[in-house]
PDB file of C-alpha atoms in Angstrom:
ATOM      1  CA  MET A   1      20.416  -2.433   9.889  1.00 48.00           C
ATOM      2  CA  TYR A   2      17.679  -5.059  10.058  1.00 51.00           C
ATOM      3  CA  ARG A   3      16.564  -6.389   6.677  1.00 58.00           C
ATOM      4  CA  LEU A   4      13.176  -7.989   6.158  1.00 53.00           C
ATOM      5  CA  THR A   5      13.045 -11.562   4.969  1.00 60.00           C
ATOM      6  CA  GLU A   6      10.285 -12.995   2.828  1.00 58.00           C
ATOM      7  CA  GLU A   7       8.767 -14.538   5.972  1.00 66.00           C
ATOM      8  CA  ASP A   8       8.210 -11.066   7.434  1.00 90.00           C
ATOM      9  CA  ILE A   9       6.002  -9.756   4.607  1.00 94.00           C
ATOM     10  CA  ILE A  10       3.110 -10.937   2.455  1.00 97.00           C
ATOM     11  CA  GLU A  11       2.015  -9.520  -0.899  1.00 97.00           C
ATOM     12  CA  ILE A  12      -1.430  -7.932  -0.583  1.00 98.00           C
ATOM     13  CA  GLY A  13      -1.905  -5.867  -3.735  1.00 98.00           C
ATOM     14  CA  VAL A  14      -0.606  -3.790  -6.616  1.00 98.00           C
ATOM     15  CA  ILE A  15      -0.664  -0.068  -7.440  1.00 98.00           C
ATOM     16  CA  THR A  16      -2.868   0.650 -10.450  1.00 98.00           C
ATOM     17  CA  HIS A  17      -2.681   4.473 -10.415  1.00 98.00           C
ATOM     18  CA  PHE A  18      -1.009   7.310  -8.505  1.00 98.00           C
ATOM     19  CA  PHE A  19      -2.411  10.809  -8.003  1.00 97.00           C
ATOM     20  CA  SER A  20       0.749  12.876  -7.450  1.00 97.00           C
ATOM     21  CA  LYS A  21      -0.960  16.131  -6.426  1.00 97.00           C
ATOM     22  CA  ILE A  22      -2.664  14.486  -3.440  1.00 96.00           C
ATOM     23  CA  ASN A  23      -0.217  11.585  -2.805  1.00 97.00           C
ATOM     24  CA  VAL A  24      -2.883   8.921  -3.161  1.00 98.00           C
ATOM     25  CA  ALA A  25      -2.278   5.513  -4.721  1.00 98.00           C
ATOM     26  CA  VAL A  26      -5.038   3.295  -6.072  1.00 98.00           C
ATOM     27  CA  VAL A  27      -4.390  -0.231  -4.810  1.00 98.00           C
ATOM     28  CA  GLU A  28      -6.065  -3.356  -6.152  1.00 98.00           C
ATOM     29  CA  LEU A  29      -6.033  -5.592  -3.059  1.00 98.00           C
ATOM     30  CA  THR A  30      -5.699  -9.366  -3.125  1.00 98.00           C
ATOM     31  CA  LEU A  31      -5.845  -9.693   0.693  1.00 98.00           C
ATOM     32  CA  PRO A  32      -7.386  -7.589   3.506  1.00 98.00           C
ATOM     33  CA  LEU A  33      -5.779  -4.376   4.797  1.00 98.00           C
ATOM     34  CA  SER A  34      -6.634  -2.228   7.826  1.00 98.00           C
ATOM     35  CA  VAL A  35      -5.786   1.269   9.017  1.00 98.00           C
ATOM     36  CA  GLY A  36      -2.850   1.075  11.439  1.00 98.00           C
ATOM     37  CA  GLU A  37      -1.066  -1.801   9.702  1.00 98.00           C
ATOM     38  CA  ARG A  38       2.506  -1.452   8.401  1.00 97.00           C
ATOM     39  CA  ILE A  39       3.017  -1.830   4.653  1.00 98.00           C
ATOM     40  CA  LEU A  40       5.910  -1.793   2.219  1.00 98.00           C
ATOM     41  CA  ILE A  41       5.636  -0.557  -1.352  1.00 98.00           C
ATOM     42  CA  LYS A  42       8.279  -1.876  -3.725  1.00 98.00           C
ATOM     43  CA  GLY A  43       9.006  -1.504  -7.414  1.00 98.00           C
ATOM     44  CA  PRO A  44      11.910  -0.836  -9.797  1.00 97.00           C
ATOM     45  CA  MET A  45      12.206   2.754  -8.506  1.00 96.00           C
ATOM     46  CA  THR A  46      10.134   2.524  -5.301  1.00 97.00           C
ATOM     47  CA  ASP A  47      11.051   1.088  -1.902  1.00 97.00           C
ATOM     48  CA  PHE A  48       9.516   2.476   1.290  1.00 97.00           C
ATOM     49  CA  GLU A  49       7.594   1.475   4.391  1.00 97.00           C
ATOM     50  CA  GLN A  50       4.728   3.299   6.088  1.00 98.00           C
ATOM     51  CA  THR A  51       1.784   2.872   8.428  1.00 98.00           C
ATOM     52  CA  VAL A  52      -1.648   2.901   6.794  1.00 98.00           C
ATOM     53  CA  GLU A  53      -3.250   6.105   8.048  1.00 97.00           C
ATOM     54  CA  SER A  54      -6.039   6.730   5.532  1.00 97.00           C
ATOM     55  CA  MET A  55      -7.982   4.565   3.075  1.00 98.00           C
ATOM     56  CA  GLN A  56     -11.055   5.328   1.017  1.00 98.00           C
ATOM     57  CA  ILE A  57     -13.520   3.593  -1.260  1.00 97.00           C
ATOM     58  CA  ASP A  58     -15.701   5.846  -3.425  1.00 95.00           C
ATOM     59  CA  ARG A  59     -14.447   8.910  -1.491  1.00 93.00           C
ATOM     60  CA  LYS A  60     -15.628   7.477   1.841  1.00 97.00           C
ATOM     61  CA  ALA A  61     -13.121   6.779   4.618  1.00 98.00           C
ATOM     62  CA  ILE A  62     -12.870   3.129   5.631  1.00 98.00           C
ATOM     63  CA  GLN A  63     -11.026   1.310   8.422  1.00 98.00           C
ATOM     64  CA  ARG A  64     -10.681  -2.060   6.653  1.00 98.00           C
ATOM     65  CA  ALA A  65     -10.730  -3.279   3.060  1.00 98.00           C
ATOM     66  CA  GLN A  66     -11.077  -6.813   1.734  1.00 98.00           C
ATOM     67  CA  GLY A  67      -9.199  -8.646  -0.983  1.00 97.00           C
ATOM     68  CA  GLY A  68     -10.741  -7.906  -4.381  1.00 98.00           C
ATOM     69  CA  GLN A  69     -11.487  -4.274  -3.491  1.00 98.00           C
ATOM     70  CA  SER A  70      -9.816  -1.274  -5.094  1.00 98.00           C
ATOM     71  CA  ILE A  71      -8.933   1.428  -2.551  1.00 98.00           C
ATOM     72  CA  GLY A  72      -7.464   4.906  -2.425  1.00 98.00           C
ATOM     73  CA  LEU A  73      -4.455   4.840  -0.078  1.00 98.00           C
ATOM     74  CA  LYS A  74      -2.733   7.961   1.230  1.00 98.00           C
ATOM     75  CA  VAL A  75       1.023   7.410   0.753  1.00 98.00           C
ATOM     76  CA  THR A  76       4.082   9.193   2.129  1.00 97.00           C
ATOM     77  CA  GLN A  77       6.144   8.933  -1.079  1.00 98.00           C
ATOM     78  CA  PRO A  78       5.466   8.740  -4.817  1.00 97.00           C
ATOM     79  CA  THR A  79       4.536   5.347  -6.231  1.00 98.00           C
ATOM     80  CA  ARG A  80       4.221   3.988  -9.740  1.00 98.00           C
ATOM     81  CA  GLU A  81       1.788   1.716 -11.527  1.00 98.00           C
ATOM     82  CA  LYS A  82       2.641  -1.962 -11.011  1.00 98.00           C
ATOM     83  CA  ASP A  83       4.503  -1.318  -7.726  1.00 98.00           C
ATOM     84  CA  VAL A  84       3.707  -4.142  -5.305  1.00 98.00           C
ATOM     85  CA  VAL A  85       2.208  -3.589  -1.848  1.00 98.00           C
ATOM     86  CA  TYR A  86       3.262  -5.886   1.005  1.00 98.00           C
ATOM     87  CA  LYS A  87       1.965  -6.126   4.564  1.00 97.00           C
ATOM     88  CA  LYS A  88       4.353  -6.663   7.473  1.00 94.00           C
ATOM     89  CA  ILE A  89       3.361  -9.719   9.488  1.00 89.00           C
TER      90      ILE A  89
END
């Protein structure tokens, strides 16, 4: 199995809240993120990869978010506060 090295990913944000009923994580971004990009979410009990399919700001769908923005991100698995979000490069 192929394992990612640190050169393959870059930290782009952190989870600040998770809405379990709708599988949406609030992410405080430090770098830009776009729909269609591959991300990894890692923490003490979290470790999964997914493609960004849906992001929102203030309940409005967006295609791209900038560093410094807080977004709602639809996730495929549960996350926890302080989990780190990485982008595959």
